[in-house]
Short mmCIF file of C-alpha atoms in Angstrom, two decimals:
data_model
loop_
_atom_site.label_atom_id
_atom_site.label_comp_id
_atom_site.label_asym_id
_atom_site.label_seq_id
_atom_site.Cartn_x
_atom_site.Cartn_y
_atom_site.Cartn_z
CA MET A 18 7.01 50.41 1.49
CA ARG A 19 5.47 48.27 -1.24
CA SER A 20 8.79 46.47 -1.91
CA VAL A 21 9.12 45.69 1.78
CA LEU A 22 5.58 44.30 1.88
CA VAL A 23 6.24 42.11 -1.16
CA ALA A 24 9.42 40.79 0.42
CA VAL A 25 7.60 39.94 3.64
CA LEU A 26 4.82 38.13 1.76
CA ALA A 27 7.35 36.16 -0.30
CA ALA A 28 9.12 35.10 2.86
CA LEU A 29 5.87 33.94 4.43
CA ILE A 30 4.91 31.93 1.36
CA SER A 31 8.29 30.21 1.25
CA VAL A 32 8.07 29.02 4.85
CA THR A 33 6.92 25.42 5.17
CA PRO A 34 4.00 25.17 7.62
CA ALA A 35 4.64 23.29 10.85
CA GLY A 36 4.20 19.56 10.30
CA ALA A 37 3.97 19.92 6.51
CA TRP A 38 5.73 17.47 4.22
CA SER A 39 8.83 18.99 2.61
CA ILE A 40 9.97 17.96 -0.87
CA GLU A 41 13.13 16.45 0.64
CA ALA A 42 11.17 14.40 3.17
CA MET A 43 8.69 13.36 0.49
CA ASN A 44 11.38 11.96 -1.80
CA GLU A 45 13.18 10.19 1.02
CA GLN A 46 10.00 8.59 2.36
CA ILE A 47 8.83 7.33 -1.01
CA GLU A 48 12.19 5.82 -1.90
CA LYS A 49 12.52 4.10 1.48
CA THR A 50 8.98 2.87 2.14
CA ASN A 51 7.37 2.02 -1.22
CA VAL A 52 7.87 -1.54 -2.52
CA VAL A 53 6.65 -3.73 -5.37
CA VAL A 54 4.39 -6.56 -4.18
CA GLY A 55 4.24 -9.85 -6.04
CA GLY A 56 5.69 -8.25 -9.15
CA VAL A 57 2.35 -6.62 -10.00
CA CYS A 58 1.29 -4.25 -7.22
CA SER A 59 2.44 -1.76 -4.62
CA GLY A 60 2.90 -1.86 -0.88
CA THR A 61 4.12 0.33 1.96
CA ILE A 62 6.51 -0.49 4.77
CA ILE A 63 4.72 0.54 7.97
CA ASP A 64 7.11 -0.81 10.63
CA VAL A 65 10.87 -1.31 10.60
CA LYS A 66 11.28 -3.63 13.58
CA GLU A 67 8.50 -6.03 12.58
CA ARG A 68 9.25 -5.64 8.84
CA LEU A 69 5.55 -5.09 8.06
CA VAL A 70 4.13 -4.18 4.65
CA LEU A 71 0.57 -2.96 4.05
CA THR A 72 -1.01 -3.73 0.69
CA ALA A 73 -4.33 -4.61 -0.98
CA TYR A 74 -5.76 -8.09 -0.55
CA HIS A 75 -6.45 -8.51 -4.25
CA CYS A 76 -2.72 -8.04 -4.86
CA ILE A 77 -1.94 -11.37 -3.19
CA THR A 78 -4.79 -13.54 -4.48
CA GLY A 79 -2.88 -14.15 -7.72
CA GLN A 80 -0.39 -16.16 -5.70
CA LEU A 81 -2.85 -19.05 -5.60
CA VAL A 82 -2.33 -21.53 -8.44
CA GLU A 83 -4.15 -24.74 -9.26
CA GLU A 84 -2.15 -27.91 -9.74
CA GLU A 85 -3.07 -31.49 -10.63
CA VAL A 86 -1.76 -34.26 -8.42
CA LYS A 87 -2.06 -38.02 -8.80
CA GLU A 88 -3.00 -40.25 -5.89
CA ILE A 89 -3.45 -44.00 -5.50
CA ASP A 90 -6.77 -45.11 -4.03
CA ASP A 91 -5.96 -47.32 -1.02
CA LYS A 92 -9.01 -49.52 -1.58
CA THR A 93 -9.02 -50.00 -5.34
CA GLY A 94 -5.40 -49.27 -6.25
CA GLU A 95 -6.73 -46.97 -8.92
CA ILE A 96 -4.69 -43.86 -9.78
CA LYS A 97 -6.84 -40.76 -9.50
CA THR A 98 -6.13 -37.19 -10.45
CA LYS A 99 -7.36 -34.30 -8.39
CA LYS A 100 -6.81 -30.55 -8.42
CA ILE A 101 -5.38 -28.69 -5.44
CA GLN A 102 -4.67 -25.04 -4.75
CA LYS A 103 -1.11 -24.14 -3.94
CA ARG A 104 0.29 -20.79 -2.91
CA LYS A 105 3.29 -19.51 -4.85
CA PRO A 106 6.08 -17.84 -2.86
CA LEU A 107 5.22 -14.18 -2.32
CA GLU A 108 7.91 -11.54 -2.57
CA ILE A 109 8.35 -7.81 -2.28
CA THR A 110 10.90 -6.05 -4.46
CA VAL A 111 13.02 -3.05 -3.50
CA ASN A 112 14.54 -1.15 -6.43
CA ARG A 113 17.30 1.45 -6.43
CA ILE A 114 17.64 3.84 -9.37
CA VAL A 115 20.74 5.85 -10.25
CA ASP A 116 21.16 7.92 -13.43
CA TYR A 117 17.84 6.71 -14.86
CA GLU A 118 18.76 3.02 -14.49
CA ILE A 119 17.79 0.40 -11.91
CA VAL A 120 21.17 -0.41 -10.39
CA SER A 121 19.84 -2.93 -7.88
CA SER A 122 16.65 -4.93 -7.48
CA VAL A 123 16.37 -7.11 -4.41
CA ASP A 124 13.56 -9.57 -3.69
CA TYR A 125 12.51 -10.54 -0.17
CA LEU A 126 10.21 -13.42 0.70
CA VAL A 127 7.21 -12.41 2.77
CA LYS A 128 4.46 -14.22 4.62
CA ILE A 129 0.85 -13.15 5.00
CA VAL A 130 0.17 -12.29 8.64
CA GLY A 131 -3.26 -10.71 8.27
CA THR A 132 -6.04 -10.28 5.72
CA ASP A 133 -9.35 -8.44 5.58
CA THR A 134 -11.19 -9.57 2.47
CA ASP A 135 -14.20 -7.39 3.26
CA ASN A 136 -12.03 -4.26 3.00
CA ASP A 137 -9.44 -5.46 0.44
CA ILE A 138 -6.36 -5.08 2.64
CA ALA A 139 -3.55 -7.42 3.65
CA LEU A 140 -0.62 -7.27 6.04
CA LEU A 141 2.67 -8.89 5.05
CA GLN A 142 5.86 -9.56 7.00
CA VAL A 143 9.32 -10.00 5.49
CA ILE A 144 10.57 -13.45 6.55
CA ASP A 145 14.30 -12.62 6.52
CA LYS A 146 14.99 -11.14 9.96
CA ALA A 147 18.32 -9.82 8.70
CA TYR A 148 16.41 -7.42 6.45
CA VAL A 149 16.11 -4.01 8.09
CA PRO A 150 13.89 -1.56 6.18
CA ALA A 151 15.43 1.88 5.72
CA SER A 152 12.30 3.58 7.06
CA SER A 153 8.56 3.23 7.57
CA ALA A 154 5.55 5.37 6.70
CA ARG A 155 3.70 7.11 9.51
CA LEU A 156 0.03 6.28 9.91
CA ALA A 157 -2.43 9.12 10.38
CA ALA A 158 -3.67 9.60 13.94
CA ASP A 159 -6.99 8.13 15.04
CA ASP A 160 -8.52 11.61 15.14
CA PHE A 161 -7.63 12.37 11.51
CA VAL A 162 -10.85 13.09 9.62
CA ILE A 163 -11.18 12.27 5.93
CA ARG A 164 -12.92 15.30 4.38
CA ARG A 165 -13.59 16.65 0.91
CA GLY A 166 -10.94 18.99 -0.45
CA ILE A 167 -8.01 17.68 1.58
CA ARG A 168 -4.91 17.46 -0.63
CA VAL A 169 -3.61 13.91 -1.00
CA TYR A 170 -0.83 12.03 -2.77
CA ALA A 171 -0.99 8.57 -4.34
CA VAL A 172 2.29 6.65 -4.06
CA GLY A 173 3.02 3.40 -5.83
CA ASN A 174 4.24 1.61 -8.93
CA PRO A 175 1.89 2.43 -11.84
CA GLY A 176 2.35 -0.12 -14.56
CA VAL A 177 4.89 -1.67 -12.14
CA ILE A 178 7.79 -0.34 -14.25
CA TYR A 179 7.17 3.24 -13.10
CA ASP A 180 8.04 2.47 -9.52
CA ASN A 181 8.21 5.01 -6.70
CA SER A 182 5.82 7.39 -8.47
CA ILE A 183 3.68 10.05 -6.82
CA THR A 184 0.60 11.87 -8.10
CA GLU A 185 -1.44 14.61 -6.49
CA GLY A 186 -5.15 15.13 -5.98
CA ILE A 187 -7.81 15.84 -3.40
CA ILE A 188 -10.33 13.81 -1.47
CA SER A 189 -13.43 13.93 -3.63
CA ALA A 190 -15.81 12.19 -1.24
CA PRO A 191 -15.17 10.85 2.27
CA GLN A 192 -17.47 7.84 1.94
CA ARG A 193 -18.29 5.66 -1.02
CA THR A 194 -19.80 2.15 -1.14
CA ILE A 195 -18.68 0.50 -4.39
CA GLU A 196 -19.69 -2.91 -5.70
CA ILE A 197 -16.86 -4.93 -7.30
CA ASP A 198 -17.45 -8.47 -8.57
CA GLY A 199 -20.66 -8.69 -6.58
CA LYS A 200 -19.06 -7.55 -3.33
CA ARG A 201 -19.58 -4.18 -1.63
CA PHE A 202 -16.60 -2.22 -0.33
CA LYS A 203 -16.33 0.92 1.81
CA PHE A 204 -13.89 3.46 0.35
CA PHE A 205 -13.13 7.15 0.18
CA GLN A 206 -12.86 8.71 -3.28
CA HIS A 207 -9.87 10.76 -4.46
CA SER A 208 -8.70 12.44 -7.65
CA ALA A 209 -4.98 11.48 -7.65
CA SER A 210 -4.12 9.63 -10.85
CA ILE A 211 -3.72 5.85 -10.50
CA ILE A 212 -3.48 2.91 -12.92
CA GLY A 213 -2.75 -0.80 -12.69
CA GLY A 214 0.24 -1.37 -10.45
CA ASN A 215 -0.83 1.36 -8.02
CA SER A 216 -3.07 -1.10 -6.18
CA GLY A 217 -1.90 -1.64 -2.62
CA GLY A 218 0.00 1.64 -2.58
CA SER A 219 -0.47 4.55 -0.21
CA ILE A 220 -2.70 7.56 -0.13
CA LEU A 221 -0.87 10.15 1.97
CA ASN A 222 -1.96 13.50 3.37
CA GLU A 223 0.01 16.77 3.25
CA ASN A 224 2.07 15.68 6.26
CA GLY A 225 3.15 12.44 4.56
CA GLU A 226 0.91 10.35 6.81
CA LEU A 227 -0.75 7.25 5.43
CA ILE A 228 -4.51 7.76 5.35
CA GLY A 229 -5.55 5.06 2.89
CA THR A 230 -4.61 2.10 0.69
CA VAL A 231 -5.28 2.19 -3.06
CA SER A 232 -7.84 -0.41 -4.08
CA ALA A 233 -9.62 0.57 -7.31
CA GLY A 234 -10.25 3.31 -9.82
CA VAL A 235 -12.15 4.32 -12.95
CA ARG A 236 -9.97 3.95 -16.04
CA GLY A 237 -9.28 7.24 -17.81
CA ALA A 238 -10.88 9.39 -15.10
CA ALA A 239 -9.62 11.16 -11.98
CA ILE A 240 -11.67 8.81 -9.83
CA GLY A 241 -9.86 6.52 -7.43
CA PHE A 242 -10.96 4.58 -4.38
CA ALA A 243 -8.96 3.85 -1.26
CA VAL A 244 -9.47 1.93 1.97
CA PRO A 245 -9.50 4.25 5.02
CA ILE A 246 -6.56 3.82 7.41
CA SER A 247 -8.96 3.05 10.28
CA PHE A 248 -9.74 -0.33 8.67
CA SER A 249 -6.02 -1.07 8.28
CA LYS A 250 -5.43 -0.24 11.94
CA ASP A 251 -8.12 -2.74 12.91
CA LEU A 252 -6.36 -5.38 10.81
CA ILE A 253 -2.98 -4.57 12.39
CA ARG A 254 -4.48 -5.06 15.85
CA LYS A 255 -6.23 -8.32 14.89
CA ALA A 256 -2.96 -9.63 13.42
CA GLY A 257 -1.29 -9.13 16.82
CA PHE A 258 0.79 -6.08 15.99
CA GLY A 259 -1.06 -3.49 18.06
CA LYS A 260 2.22 -2.28 19.58
CA VAL A 261 3.16 -0.93 16.16
CA LEU A 262 0.33 1.57 16.47
CA GLU A 263 1.43 2.65 19.93
CA LYS A 264 4.76 3.80 18.47
CA GLN A 265 3.13 5.97 15.81
#
């Protein structure tokens, strides 16, 4: 009787709960939806048809460079020098690894189609219409509630060279207001390990749904901060891509 009971319990434990994220699905999603942004950060493909990538706003600010240009004054004929800000081309990178080696690394030019500086998020779109992403991450439903203790996964490119990495943690606090460089941001706190390069990457729940975007963390501690998906959905709508949410 005892052996039968043990066998039944083992069978129940091995069954994946309805809607849960399997290891196979996890690996496939990460490899097909995580990208490197601007050579320094992470991003997530959230729509195949529109070729949209969600990332952190601070990941794209480094694309602004200052240049000196010389101009001739029409009245005096004097040559003057002034400084202007110019935006460098922004790219996402998709890597493919086989037998521990990157066998292909393809860059795609993107344009910025939406930004929310108050919440540190940005929406990018791949310019090349011939590019068809292999897949896109699902966004958590509007009724998803961020609560303490929920298991989460941080996906991104820590250190950039460790691309397509995943770490596990829980939601530590559903609401945090953190001041960074004199500006206050609204985040939720999690314990999944992140370092530089993870910024802009995804925080996913147990079903593989995107619930947040990595923004900041405390170095050397299991304290990370992410932008709730509700803010990203507002940005998607404001950028004119509300239909993307209807398909989720």
